[in-house]
XYZ file of C-alpha atoms in Angstrom:
510
model
C -16.144 26.070 11.169
C -16.977 23.876 14.142
C -16.469 20.096 14.206
C -19.584 17.984 13.801
C -21.619 17.291 16.908
C -20.721 13.590 16.889
C -16.990 14.225 16.979
C -16.594 15.219 20.603
C -13.334 16.748 21.828
C -10.535 15.769 24.145
C -11.120 18.606 26.607
C -8.511 17.469 29.142
C -4.943 18.368 28.156
C -2.434 15.540 28.258
C -0.664 15.719 31.617
C 2.115 13.194 30.944
C 5.653 14.183 31.961
C 6.716 14.432 28.304
C 3.595 16.190 27.021
C 3.480 19.290 24.830
C 1.129 20.984 22.346
C 1.307 21.382 18.571
C -0.774 24.043 16.763
C -2.248 22.466 13.620
C -3.872 24.482 10.816
C -6.065 22.323 8.583
C -7.420 23.509 5.241
C -9.371 21.887 2.402
C -9.335 22.976 -1.226
C -10.135 21.578 -4.668
C -7.920 21.403 -6.569
C -5.329 21.197 -3.806
C -4.065 24.740 -3.169
C -1.945 25.405 -0.055
C -3.305 28.097 2.233
C -1.144 31.065 3.260
C 1.192 30.651 6.202
C -0.511 31.648 9.472
C 0.716 34.707 11.318
C 2.572 34.436 14.659
C -0.563 35.737 16.399
C -2.652 32.950 14.836
C -0.131 30.342 15.946
C -0.095 31.724 19.472
C -3.896 31.828 19.710
C -4.541 28.190 18.694
C -6.668 26.544 21.376
C -9.410 24.328 19.903
C -8.868 20.641 20.794
C -8.519 18.092 17.997
C -11.838 16.228 17.556
C -12.131 12.553 18.293
C -12.741 10.256 15.353
C -10.858 8.288 12.725
C -10.890 10.760 9.864
C -10.029 14.276 8.771
C -11.837 16.832 10.946
C -13.391 20.099 9.860
C -11.200 22.908 8.595
C -9.864 24.917 11.472
C -7.078 25.795 13.872
C -6.364 23.155 16.505
C -4.064 22.770 19.492
C -3.119 19.098 19.684
C -1.714 17.588 22.851
C 0.932 14.947 22.276
C 4.114 13.498 23.811
C 7.756 12.915 22.995
C 6.899 9.227 22.956
C 4.499 9.769 20.071
C 7.139 11.649 18.079
C 9.821 9.056 18.821
C 7.503 6.296 17.661
C 6.785 8.195 14.448
C 10.408 9.071 13.712
C 11.689 5.505 14.146
C 9.122 4.077 11.717
C 8.778 6.637 8.914
C 11.041 6.603 5.879
C 12.456 4.350 3.214
C 12.364 0.605 3.827
C 15.992 -0.437 4.360
C 15.136 -3.969 5.487
C 16.487 -5.709 2.362
C 19.903 -4.092 2.793
C 20.386 -4.965 6.453
C 18.524 -8.281 6.757
C 21.873 -10.102 6.756
C 23.404 -7.629 9.230
C 20.575 -6.730 11.642
C 22.908 -4.896 14.037
C 22.770 -2.014 11.578
C 19.111 -1.553 12.527
C 20.309 -0.212 15.875
C 22.430 2.425 14.125
C 19.531 3.476 11.915
C 17.281 3.842 14.961
C 19.927 6.086 16.522
C 20.156 8.150 13.332
C 16.403 8.679 13.297
C 15.947 9.229 17.010
C 18.643 11.698 18.058
C 18.220 14.630 15.642
C 14.971 15.466 17.445
C 16.758 15.832 20.780
C 19.689 17.653 19.186
C 17.629 20.536 17.825
C 14.256 20.621 19.608
C 13.618 21.747 23.187
C 10.426 21.738 25.230
C 9.527 25.115 26.734
C 6.486 24.655 28.927
C 3.798 23.265 26.621
C 5.643 24.393 23.484
C 8.414 22.756 21.487
C 10.881 25.267 20.094
C 14.087 25.021 18.039
C 17.250 25.157 20.132
C 19.644 28.074 19.869
C 22.112 25.714 18.190
C 19.625 25.009 15.410
C 18.522 28.628 15.062
C 21.924 30.318 15.209
C 24.772 27.885 15.634
C 24.591 25.299 12.906
C 25.158 25.643 9.181
C 22.371 25.973 6.611
C 22.869 22.470 5.171
C 22.301 20.962 8.620
C 19.163 23.056 9.095
C 17.887 21.854 5.715
C 18.591 18.212 6.532
C 16.849 18.511 9.884
C 13.911 20.266 8.212
C 13.413 17.205 6.020
C 13.713 14.884 9.012
C 11.253 16.730 11.240
C 8.903 17.208 8.270
C 8.735 13.457 7.673
C 8.340 12.749 11.390
C 5.482 15.201 11.824
C 3.766 14.015 8.624
C 3.719 10.471 10.034
C 2.452 11.792 13.366
C -0.293 13.843 11.697
C -1.442 10.970 9.486
C -1.808 8.765 12.551
C -3.802 11.572 14.138
C -6.187 11.307 11.173
C -6.382 7.529 11.484
C -4.186 6.529 8.550
C -1.918 4.091 10.349
C 1.567 3.140 9.081
C 2.805 4.690 5.867
C 5.115 3.358 3.172
C 7.866 5.404 1.548
C 7.103 5.993 -2.127
C 10.567 4.786 -3.143
C 10.125 1.466 -1.325
C 7.003 0.059 -2.985
C 4.213 0.740 -5.459
C 0.728 1.677 -4.173
C -2.129 -0.670 -4.974
C -3.849 0.594 -8.115
C -0.875 2.647 -9.330
C 0.257 2.437 -12.948
C 3.568 0.715 -13.823
C 5.169 4.106 -14.468
C 5.211 4.841 -10.706
C 8.603 3.183 -10.227
C 10.181 5.222 -13.030
C 8.874 8.615 -11.943
C 11.490 10.884 -10.372
C 9.244 13.319 -8.478
C 6.845 11.336 -6.307
C 5.012 12.126 -3.062
C 6.972 11.058 0.018
C 4.551 8.539 1.511
C 1.429 6.526 0.861
C -0.917 4.393 2.927
C -4.415 2.946 3.065
C -6.915 4.367 5.544
C -8.485 1.477 7.506
C -11.841 3.247 7.918
C -12.411 3.889 4.213
C -9.959 1.533 2.424
C -8.912 4.606 0.500
C -5.379 5.272 -0.748
C -3.679 8.333 0.720
C -0.760 10.111 -0.946
C 1.229 12.253 1.491
C 3.870 14.871 0.834
C 5.971 16.135 3.754
C 7.646 19.526 3.906
C 9.621 21.003 6.784
C 11.994 23.885 7.422
C 12.906 26.629 9.885
C 10.299 28.932 8.372
C 8.137 27.002 5.965
C 6.484 29.374 3.532
C 4.063 29.015 0.667
C 6.478 28.307 -2.213
C 7.735 24.859 -1.072
C 4.186 23.838 -0.188
C 3.003 24.780 -3.688
C 5.789 22.551 -4.993
C 4.554 19.815 -2.668
C 1.034 20.143 -4.031
C 2.421 19.639 -7.543
C 4.227 16.482 -6.395
C 0.897 15.145 -5.154
C -0.659 15.754 -8.582
C 0.357 12.362 -9.991
C -2.327 12.277 -12.698
C -2.680 8.957 -14.513
C -0.012 7.319 -12.312
C -2.765 6.635 -9.761
C -6.051 6.208 -11.661
C -7.950 5.057 -8.548
C -9.626 7.440 -6.097
C -7.083 8.753 -3.619
C -6.747 11.378 -0.914
C -4.009 14.018 -1.272
C -2.524 15.303 1.987
C 0.192 17.957 2.199
C 1.836 18.132 5.638
C 3.979 21.197 6.329
C 6.044 21.653 9.503
C 7.531 24.982 10.510
C 9.955 25.636 13.379
C 10.112 29.421 13.575
C 9.283 30.477 17.159
C 7.693 27.084 17.865
C 6.850 23.778 16.199
C 3.529 23.921 14.331
C 1.900 22.288 11.306
C -0.058 23.321 8.226
C -2.068 20.471 6.698
C -3.673 20.984 3.283
C -6.140 18.363 2.064
C -7.787 17.998 -1.308
C -11.544 18.158 -0.861
C -12.924 15.006 -2.488
C -16.496 14.621 -3.706
C -18.500 13.171 -0.850
C -19.264 9.496 -1.463
C -19.855 6.435 0.654
C -16.159 5.618 0.399
C -14.711 9.096 0.683
C -12.127 10.158 3.184
C -14.010 13.215 4.364
C -15.633 16.467 3.385
C -15.677 20.013 4.695
C -18.172 19.103 7.380
C -15.648 16.774 8.950
C -17.515 13.569 8.123
C -14.940 10.834 7.624
C -17.011 8.788 5.222
C -19.006 6.726 7.672
C -20.687 6.717 11.032
C -19.821 8.733 14.115
C -16.666 6.812 14.993
C -15.084 7.331 11.620
C -15.515 3.754 10.397
C -18.095 2.641 7.862
C -20.487 1.566 10.603
C -19.545 4.060 13.270
C -16.875 1.796 14.756
C -14.136 3.241 16.897
C -10.773 3.795 15.275
C -9.020 1.031 17.205
C -11.643 -1.584 16.334
C -11.366 -0.534 12.687
C -7.583 -0.956 12.842
C -7.965 -4.394 14.422
C -10.425 -5.486 11.751
C -8.030 -4.280 9.073
C -5.191 -6.381 10.501
C -7.401 -9.453 10.785
C -8.930 -9.163 7.318
C -6.684 -7.041 5.093
C -3.363 -8.594 4.065
C -2.173 -5.275 2.630
C -2.721 -3.479 5.941
C -0.826 -6.207 7.753
C 2.074 -5.973 5.285
C 2.240 -2.195 5.803
C 2.389 -2.644 9.584
C 5.096 -5.306 9.388
C 7.143 -3.210 6.968
C 6.915 -0.172 9.251
C 8.287 -2.158 12.210
C 11.146 -3.975 10.500
C 13.798 -1.837 12.197
C 12.414 -2.831 15.596
C 12.263 -6.499 14.612
C 15.823 -6.543 13.248
C 17.122 -4.685 16.313
C 15.471 -7.258 18.586
C 16.990 -10.162 16.648
C 20.445 -8.575 16.958
C 20.350 -8.237 20.756
C 22.039 -10.726 23.086
C 19.477 -13.222 24.291
C 19.903 -12.108 27.907
C 18.960 -8.588 26.791
C 15.407 -9.605 25.814
C 12.546 -9.079 28.262
C 8.790 -9.571 28.440
C 6.694 -6.650 29.589
C 3.005 -6.944 30.416
C 0.605 -4.551 28.660
C -3.128 -4.509 29.260
C -5.541 -4.839 26.374
C -7.498 -1.661 25.585
C -10.770 -1.435 27.436
C -13.826 -1.833 25.222
C -14.996 1.554 24.008
C -12.196 3.417 25.791
C -9.893 3.919 22.809
C -9.523 7.365 21.310
C -7.650 8.415 18.233
C -5.038 11.050 18.852
C -1.571 9.532 18.905
C -2.903 5.961 18.662
C -0.478 5.012 21.428
C -1.518 4.480 25.030
C 0.576 6.061 27.778
C 0.978 3.165 30.164
C 1.524 5.158 33.376
C -2.136 6.217 33.107
C -3.520 3.033 31.538
C -5.890 1.256 33.936
C -5.848 -2.044 32.077
C -2.059 -2.250 32.276
C -1.960 -1.275 35.943
C -4.577 -3.930 36.791
C -2.727 -6.597 34.788
C 0.614 -5.885 36.440
C -0.973 -6.148 39.886
C -2.067 -9.692 39.072
C 1.116 -10.957 37.384
C 3.932 -11.919 39.805
C 7.296 -10.284 39.237
C 8.960 -13.664 38.674
C 6.320 -14.860 36.193
C 6.812 -15.459 32.485
C 4.842 -14.733 29.355
C 2.337 -17.515 30.020
C 1.173 -15.800 33.212
C 0.515 -12.618 31.245
C -1.573 -14.482 28.678
C -3.540 -16.253 31.414
C -4.602 -12.813 32.656
C -5.707 -11.903 29.091
C -2.832 -9.463 28.744
C -0.378 -8.670 25.970
C 3.085 -10.180 26.467
C 5.366 -7.813 24.571
C 8.926 -8.809 23.740
C 11.160 -5.794 24.357
C 14.813 -4.892 24.517
C 16.929 -1.814 25.061
C 18.523 -0.550 21.857
C 22.267 -0.149 22.580
C 23.498 3.420 22.379
C 20.035 4.885 22.907
C 17.591 5.706 25.668
C 14.917 3.529 24.034
C 13.357 0.169 24.725
C 11.417 -1.121 21.716
C 9.208 -4.162 21.400
C 6.291 -5.879 19.758
C 3.612 -8.521 20.143
C 4.032 -12.195 19.271
C 1.823 -11.929 16.213
C 3.665 -8.884 14.843
C 7.021 -10.565 15.524
C 5.863 -13.568 13.495
C 4.733 -11.304 10.654
C 8.014 -9.350 10.655
C 10.069 -12.543 10.700
C 8.187 -13.823 7.657
C 8.701 -10.489 5.897
C 12.426 -10.524 6.694
C 12.748 -13.958 5.065
C 10.788 -12.711 2.056
C 12.992 -9.636 1.695
C 16.097 -11.788 1.809
C 14.652 -13.817 -1.055
C 14.232 -10.574 -2.996
C 17.869 -9.656 -2.412
C 18.998 -13.187 -3.302
C 17.228 -12.970 -6.647
C 18.634 -9.524 -7.379
C 22.102 -10.785 -6.459
C 21.701 -13.707 -8.850
C 20.275 -11.734 -11.766
C 22.127 -8.434 -11.331
C 25.279 -9.281 -9.334
C 26.937 -5.928 -10.031
C 24.028 -4.124 -8.367
C 24.899 -5.583 -4.978
C 28.684 -5.306 -4.900
C 29.685 -4.805 -1.291
C 26.427 -5.965 0.280
C 27.185 -8.670 2.892
C 25.493 -11.912 1.877
C 25.374 -13.471 5.331
C 26.258 -12.558 8.881
C 29.801 -13.754 9.477
C 32.843 -12.368 11.295
C 34.836 -11.964 8.081
C 32.346 -9.514 6.595
C 30.949 -8.031 9.782
C 28.729 -5.015 9.160
C 31.093 -3.123 6.869
C 30.240 -3.263 3.173
C 33.132 -4.460 0.999
C 33.152 -1.868 -1.752
C 34.794 -2.520 -5.119
C 38.188 -0.954 -5.742
C 36.934 1.046 -8.732
C 35.934 4.556 -7.710
C 32.774 6.177 -9.086
C 31.540 9.766 -9.099
C 28.660 10.885 -6.903
C 26.449 11.250 -9.964
C 27.243 7.758 -11.247
C 26.744 6.382 -7.750
C 23.285 7.957 -7.476
C 22.310 6.605 -10.889
C 23.409 3.137 -9.849
C 21.528 3.307 -6.540
C 18.377 4.384 -8.388
C 18.742 1.448 -10.760
C 19.121 -0.928 -7.814
C 16.063 0.501 -6.039
C 13.958 0.274 -9.177
C 14.911 -3.336 -9.832
C 14.326 -4.313 -6.194
C 10.845 -2.774 -6.402
C 10.124 -4.735 -9.568
C 11.208 -8.030 -7.986
C 9.278 -7.252 -4.813
C 6.110 -6.547 -6.799
C 6.495 -9.855 -8.656
C 6.762 -11.640 -5.310
C 4.049 -9.576 -3.621
C 1.455 -12.351 -3.425
C 3.995 -14.653 -1.801
C 4.932 -11.910 0.665
C 1.302 -11.318 1.593
C 0.733 -15.017 2.242
C 3.954 -15.397 4.207
C 3.265 -12.374 6.417
C -0.296 -13.553 7.105
C 0.948 -17.039 8.020
C 3.593 -15.556 10.318
C 1.006 -13.308 11.969
C -1.325 -16.245 12.599
C 1.448 -18.487 13.914
C 2.724 -15.807 16.281
C -0.749 -15.136 17.659
C -1.329 -18.803 18.497
C 2.161 -19.641 19.768
C 4.413 -18.598 22.626
C 7.747 -16.822 22.822
C 9.421 -20.149 23.448
C 7.955 -21.318 20.155
C 9.010 -18.153 18.309
C 12.528 -17.533 19.640
C 13.310 -20.695 21.624
C 13.539 -18.590 24.776
C 11.308 -17.640 27.692
C 12.523 -14.116 28.629
C 11.978 -12.935 32.157
C 9.363 -10.343 33.032
C 10.474 -6.701 33.361
C 8.811 -3.504 34.539
C 10.602 -0.667 32.737
C 8.467 1.912 34.544
C 10.264 0.971 37.770
C 13.596 1.618 36.046
C 12.771 5.218 35.104
C 11.206 4.618 31.690
C 8.097 6.281 30.288
C 6.133 3.607 28.419
C 3.696 3.612 25.503
C 2.052 0.840 23.525
C -0.526 -0.164 20.961
C -2.037 -3.620 20.605
C 1.115 -4.732 18.745
C 3.933 -2.281 19.461
C 5.839 -1.086 22.506
C 8.120 1.883 23.159
C 9.738 3.136 26.344
C 12.165 6.032 26.804
C 14.238 7.009 29.825
C 12.559 10.032 31.366
C 15.855 11.444 32.624
C 17.428 11.253 29.160
C 14.697 13.448 27.657
C 15.990 16.537 29.528
C 12.407 17.625 30.031
C 13.333 20.380 32.460
C 16.083 21.824 30.272
C 16.294 25.615 30.187
C 15.663 27.338 26.842
C 18.452 29.760 26.002
C-alpha cells in the first residue's frame, strides 16, 4: 500500500557522518495482532522512504535514514523517571547518562549504511548480558520510532499515571512500558517495547497482551507495539491497533493521521503542532520537562566554568520535517547564518538580538557528549526538580522507612553514596519494598499534580522572558563545539553534541 499523495517522501538519504538506515516494517490490525517476523530477504530489500507527516503512515516496509545522534538523544531520555531519587545528589545524573549511552557503542557497529551487532554481542558475551541489552535497545528504538511518528517525549509507565487512567493503574503489575500524548491529535498512546538478538513472534504476542489494559484506560487510546531485532542488522517491526477513523483518531490504514496534510488538525506542520502544544498544553510541557531531567540535573552538577552558551538558529518557517525531530546543525542554514553574525567573544544577549536560540550546554564528564537546553526548558526543569523534592520530602515525613539511605541534602558527609541500614534483606523483600516506595511516590505525585503543572508552566514562562544571568547568576561564554570536533543536533529546546572521533564511525566489522 502506497502512502497518501499528501505525505511526500524524503527522497534524499541522510548524508551526515554518523548516518545509517533502519528497515521498519509497519502493520495495522484490529484487535492488535503482531505480524509474522519478516524474512532476511525482506529486510535486505527495504527501500521505500518514510513519508513526511506527523502521524502513523500507511502499512508498509520502509527504510528510514537516521543518525547516531538521534539514537543517543532517545537513549538518554527514555526510561523510568529517577529525578526524585537524585534531586539531592545531581552528580548521579552523569552516571545514569553514562549507563544509558555506552551500551549502544559497546554492542552496535555501523557497517556502511547498516547497524549490526558486534561480534562480542553475537558470540562473546553471556546470555544475560544479551537479554539486558535487548531490553535497552528495545526501549531506545521504541522512543526513536515514536518520535518518528510525531509522539514526542514518552513517560515510563512506572513513573506516573496517564491522564484518564483508572486508579488501578498504579497497582497493576504488567503494564505497557511507555505512554505519551500525541500533539497532533491529543490522543493517549500506550507503547510496549520489545528487543532481542532475534525477536520472534512469541514475545511480541506477549507485548500485545500487555497493551490490552481494558478498563484501566477507559478513554480512547492508540496501542503501539515496537519490536527491535538485531540478527544480521538492526531493524524494527511496529504493530499498531487500527482505530475507527474519527476526527480525533491517530490514523487509519490509508495513512491519514487524523487531520490535514501536515498531520495536525488543520494541516499544520509537526514542529508548529509541537510548539503549540508546549505553549498551550501544561501536560505536554510536563512530559517534556520530565524527559529532560537527567540533562538538567547534569548541568546543575557541573562546575560553573564548565558551562557554555552555544548559538542555534530557529527553524525556518515551513522547513521542518518530521523524521528524527532533531536538526543536524552542520547542515542547518539558520544556525550557520546566526553563527556568522554573532562574534566569538559575544554572550547570550548577542544571540538573542539575532533572534537565535541561546542554549546552555556542558560536557558530561566521563562521556563524549555535550548536552544542553533552552532557557525556557531550563526554567521548567528547575521548577519540576523543586516539585519532585517536595514529593520526596512528604514521603520521607509520612513513610520514613521507605527512604532509608536516600541522601536528604547534598553535603560532603553523605556524598553520593546511599547510607543503607545495617539490617540485610533478601532480593525478594527488597523488590517488594521498592515497589511499595514507587507506588506511594506515584500517589503523592498525583495528589500534587496540579501544583506541579502550575510550577512547571511558571518556570517555563520565566525562563523564556529572562536571561541566563537571571536563571543561573552567570553569563557563560560562547562556544562552537563543531570547531572542537563535535557533531551537533538540536530542537527548539534541546541540544546534543557528540565527539565524532569517539563514535568510531570507520571501525571495521569483524
